[in-house]
CSV table of C-alpha atoms in Angstrom, one decimal:
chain,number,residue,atom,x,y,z
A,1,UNK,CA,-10.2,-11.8,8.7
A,2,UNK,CA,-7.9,-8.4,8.5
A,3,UNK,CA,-4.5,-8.6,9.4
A,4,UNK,CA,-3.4,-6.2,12.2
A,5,UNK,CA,0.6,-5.6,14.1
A,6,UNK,CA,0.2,-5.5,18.0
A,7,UNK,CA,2.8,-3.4,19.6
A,8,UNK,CA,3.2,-4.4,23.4
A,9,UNK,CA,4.2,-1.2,26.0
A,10,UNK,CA,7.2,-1.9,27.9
A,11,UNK,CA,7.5,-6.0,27.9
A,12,UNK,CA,10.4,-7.9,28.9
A,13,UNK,CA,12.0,-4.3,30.4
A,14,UNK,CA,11.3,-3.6,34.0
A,15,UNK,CA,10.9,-6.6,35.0
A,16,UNK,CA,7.5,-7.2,33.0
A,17,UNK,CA,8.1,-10.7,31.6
A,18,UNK,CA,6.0,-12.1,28.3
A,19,UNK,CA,7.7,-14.7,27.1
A,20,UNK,CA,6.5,-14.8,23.2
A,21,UNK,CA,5.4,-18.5,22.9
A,22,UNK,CA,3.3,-18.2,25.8
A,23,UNK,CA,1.8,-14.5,24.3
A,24,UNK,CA,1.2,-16.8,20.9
A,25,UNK,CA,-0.4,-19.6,22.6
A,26,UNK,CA,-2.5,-16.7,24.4
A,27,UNK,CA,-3.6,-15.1,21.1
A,28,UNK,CA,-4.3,-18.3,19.5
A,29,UNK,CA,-6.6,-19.4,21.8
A,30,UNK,CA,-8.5,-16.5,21.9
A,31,UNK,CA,-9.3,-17.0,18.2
A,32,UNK,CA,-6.3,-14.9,16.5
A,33,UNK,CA,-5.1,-16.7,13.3
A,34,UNK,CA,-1.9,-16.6,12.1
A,35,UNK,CA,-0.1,-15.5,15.2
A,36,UNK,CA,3.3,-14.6,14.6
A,37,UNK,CA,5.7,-13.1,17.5
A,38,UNK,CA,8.6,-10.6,16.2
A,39,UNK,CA,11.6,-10.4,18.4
A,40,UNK,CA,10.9,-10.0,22.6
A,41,UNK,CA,9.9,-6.7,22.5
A,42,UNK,CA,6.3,-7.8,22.3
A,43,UNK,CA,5.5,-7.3,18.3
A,44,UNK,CA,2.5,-9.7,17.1
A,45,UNK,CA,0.9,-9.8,13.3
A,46,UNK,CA,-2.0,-11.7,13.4
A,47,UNK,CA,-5.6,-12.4,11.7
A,48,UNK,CA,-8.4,-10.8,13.6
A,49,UNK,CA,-12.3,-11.7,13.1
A,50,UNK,CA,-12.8,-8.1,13.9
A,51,UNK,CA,-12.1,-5.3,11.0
A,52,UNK,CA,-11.1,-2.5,13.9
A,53,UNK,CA,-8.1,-1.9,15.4
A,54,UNK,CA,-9.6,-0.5,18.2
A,55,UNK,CA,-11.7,-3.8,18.8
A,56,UNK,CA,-8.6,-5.5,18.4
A,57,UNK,CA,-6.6,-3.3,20.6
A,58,UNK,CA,-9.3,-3.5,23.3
A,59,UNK,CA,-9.7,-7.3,23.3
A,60,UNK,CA,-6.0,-7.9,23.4
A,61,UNK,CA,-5.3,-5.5,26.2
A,62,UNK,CA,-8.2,-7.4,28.0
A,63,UNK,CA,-6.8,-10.5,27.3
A,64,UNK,CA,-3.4,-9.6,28.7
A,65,UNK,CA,-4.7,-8.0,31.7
A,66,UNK,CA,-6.1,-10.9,32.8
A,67,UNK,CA,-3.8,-13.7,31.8
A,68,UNK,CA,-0.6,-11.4,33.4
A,69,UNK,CA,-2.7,-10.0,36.1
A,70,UNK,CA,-1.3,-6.4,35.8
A,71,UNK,CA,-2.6,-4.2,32.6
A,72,UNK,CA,0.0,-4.4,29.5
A,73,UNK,CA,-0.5,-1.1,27.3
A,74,UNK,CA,-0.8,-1.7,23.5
A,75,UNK,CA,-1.3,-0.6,20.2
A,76,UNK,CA,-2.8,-2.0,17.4
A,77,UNK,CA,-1.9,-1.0,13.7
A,78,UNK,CA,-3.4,-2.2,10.6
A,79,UNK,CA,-1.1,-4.2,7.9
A,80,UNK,CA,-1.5,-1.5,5.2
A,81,UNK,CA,-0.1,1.1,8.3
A,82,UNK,CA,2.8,-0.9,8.9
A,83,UNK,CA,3.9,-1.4,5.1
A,84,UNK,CA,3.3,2.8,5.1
A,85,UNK,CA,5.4,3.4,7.8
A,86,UNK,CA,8.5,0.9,6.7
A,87,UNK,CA,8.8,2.7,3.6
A,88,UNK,CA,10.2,6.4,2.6
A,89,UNK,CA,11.2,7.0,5.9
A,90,UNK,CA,10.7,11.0,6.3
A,91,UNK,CA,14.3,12.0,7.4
A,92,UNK,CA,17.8,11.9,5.7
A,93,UNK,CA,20.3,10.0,8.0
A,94,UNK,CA,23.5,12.0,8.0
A,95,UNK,CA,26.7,10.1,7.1
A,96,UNK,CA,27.7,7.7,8.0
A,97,UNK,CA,24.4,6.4,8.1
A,98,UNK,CA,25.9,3.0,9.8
A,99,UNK,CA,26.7,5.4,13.4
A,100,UNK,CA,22.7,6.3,13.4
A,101,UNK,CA,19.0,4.3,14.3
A,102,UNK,CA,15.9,5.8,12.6
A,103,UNK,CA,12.9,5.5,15.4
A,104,UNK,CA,9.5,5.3,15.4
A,105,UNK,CA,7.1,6.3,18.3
A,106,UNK,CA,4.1,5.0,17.6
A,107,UNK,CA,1.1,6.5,18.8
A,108,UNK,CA,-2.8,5.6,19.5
A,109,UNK,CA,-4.2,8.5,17.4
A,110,UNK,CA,-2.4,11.2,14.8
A,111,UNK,CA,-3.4,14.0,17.6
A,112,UNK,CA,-0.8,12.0,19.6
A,113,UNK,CA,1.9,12.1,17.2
A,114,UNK,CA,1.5,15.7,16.1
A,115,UNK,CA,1.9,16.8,19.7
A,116,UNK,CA,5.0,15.0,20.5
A,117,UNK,CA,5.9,16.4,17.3
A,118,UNK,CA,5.7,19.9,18.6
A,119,UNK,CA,7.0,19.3,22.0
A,120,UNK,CA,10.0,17.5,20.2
A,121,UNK,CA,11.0,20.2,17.7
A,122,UNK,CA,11.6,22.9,20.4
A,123,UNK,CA,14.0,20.0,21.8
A,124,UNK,CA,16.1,19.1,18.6
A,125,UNK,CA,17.0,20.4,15.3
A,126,UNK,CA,13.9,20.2,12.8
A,127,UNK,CA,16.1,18.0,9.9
A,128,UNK,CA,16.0,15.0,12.8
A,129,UNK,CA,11.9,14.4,13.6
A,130,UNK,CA,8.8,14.6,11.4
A,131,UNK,CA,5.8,13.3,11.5
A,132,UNK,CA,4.5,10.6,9.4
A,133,UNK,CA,0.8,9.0,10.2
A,134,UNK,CA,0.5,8.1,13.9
A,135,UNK,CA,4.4,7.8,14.6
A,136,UNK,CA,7.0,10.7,15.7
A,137,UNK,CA,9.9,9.6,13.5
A,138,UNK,CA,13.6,10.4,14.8
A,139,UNK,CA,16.8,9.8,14.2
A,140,UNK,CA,19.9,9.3,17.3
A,141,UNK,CA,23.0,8.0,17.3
A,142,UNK,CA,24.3,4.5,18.1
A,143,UNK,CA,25.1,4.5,21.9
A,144,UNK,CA,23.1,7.5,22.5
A,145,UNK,CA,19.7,6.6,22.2
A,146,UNK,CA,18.2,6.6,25.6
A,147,UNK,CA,20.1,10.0,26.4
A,148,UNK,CA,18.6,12.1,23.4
A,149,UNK,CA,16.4,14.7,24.2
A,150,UNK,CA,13.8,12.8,22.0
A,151,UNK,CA,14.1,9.8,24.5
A,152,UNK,CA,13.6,11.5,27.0
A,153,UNK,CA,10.9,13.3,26.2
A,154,UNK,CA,9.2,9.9,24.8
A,155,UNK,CA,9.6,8.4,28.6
A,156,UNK,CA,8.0,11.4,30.3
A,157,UNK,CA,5.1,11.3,28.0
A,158,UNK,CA,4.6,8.0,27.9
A,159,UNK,CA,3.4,8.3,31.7
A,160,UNK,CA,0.5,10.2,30.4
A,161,UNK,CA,0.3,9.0,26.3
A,162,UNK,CA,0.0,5.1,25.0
A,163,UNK,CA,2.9,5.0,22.7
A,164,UNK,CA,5.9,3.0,22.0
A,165,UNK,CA,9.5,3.0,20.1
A,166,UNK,CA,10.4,1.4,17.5
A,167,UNK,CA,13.5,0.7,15.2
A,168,UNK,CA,13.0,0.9,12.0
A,169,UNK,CA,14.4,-2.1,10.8
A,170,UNK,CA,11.4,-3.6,13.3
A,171,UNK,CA,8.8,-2.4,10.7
A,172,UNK,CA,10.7,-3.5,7.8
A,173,UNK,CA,11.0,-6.8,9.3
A,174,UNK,CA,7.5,-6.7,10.3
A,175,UNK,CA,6.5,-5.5,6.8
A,176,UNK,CA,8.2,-8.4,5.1
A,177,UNK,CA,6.6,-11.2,6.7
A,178,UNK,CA,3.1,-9.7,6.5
A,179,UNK,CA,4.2,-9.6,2.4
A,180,UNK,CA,5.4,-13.3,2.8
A,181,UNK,CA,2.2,-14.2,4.4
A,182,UNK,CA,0.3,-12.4,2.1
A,183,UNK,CA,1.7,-14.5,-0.6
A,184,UNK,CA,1.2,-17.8,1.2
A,185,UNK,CA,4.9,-17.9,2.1
């Protein structure tokens, strides 16, 4: 079994509900071990009997599709990306650090990120996005998240890209159980 991190697109905002038990129960049953469901924002780590995200990524979107009735975007990224992309974060926060979030976008392929990349950089100043892997990393300010150019440019292409946001402190979390199940925790 390899252990992957499903990120859901746009549950329990919009008035698409998943309630997180019922998505574990869901998973479960369709032969995922370990099924663990991070916060409500539609974060799973679980064991899959396939070896490729992309298997696992198609299965689960299948899955959802037909247990919700509506498709439910997703993205699937391996344990070893996660653990990458919740350490050395690529940006300096400016002080005080406490008044800012550090963001991820997470994207299906690199291609994806390094576009949103470009687009973003003739948006904001260079010292607050970089690429790392497949995730735009960015940096706003508490209370001002959904009205940074970065956001906004996130939305629009998300009509045309699979990719989600994340906090960073999301992939740390995420990165600490995966440790702590490693472990036998």
């Amino acid at each position: 079994m390899a252990k992957f991190v499903l990120f859901l697109r746009g549950v329990n905002v919009g008035g698409v509900k998943v309630l997180m038990k019922d998505l574990a129960t869901l998973l479960s049953e369709a032969g995922y071990g370990q099924v663990k469901t991070v916060l409500a924002s539609g974060n799973v780590i679980l064991d899959a009997p396939h070896c490729e995200a992309l298997e696992v990524r198609e299965r689960c979107e299948q899955l959802l599709a037909e247990h919700y009735g509506r498709p439910i975007p997703a993205l699937v990224f391996s344990a070893a990306e996660v653990h990458e992309l919740a350490t050395g974060f690529p940006l300096a926060v400016p002080e005080p650090a406490a008044d800012y979030h550090r963001y991820l976008t997470l994207c299906a392929g690199a291609q994806d990120a390094q576009e949103l990349h470009a687009a973003a950089s003739q948006l904001v100043d260079a010292n607050v996005v970089a690429v790392r892997a497949r995730s735009l990393c960015w940096i706003s300010e508490k209370g001002q998240s959904l009205e940074s150019p970065i956001s906004k440019l996130v939305t629009a292409q998300a009509r045309q890209r699979i990719i989600t946001t994340r906090n960073l402190n999301t992939l740390v979390k995420l990165s600490t159980i995966i440790r702590a199940q490693e472990l036998g925790e």
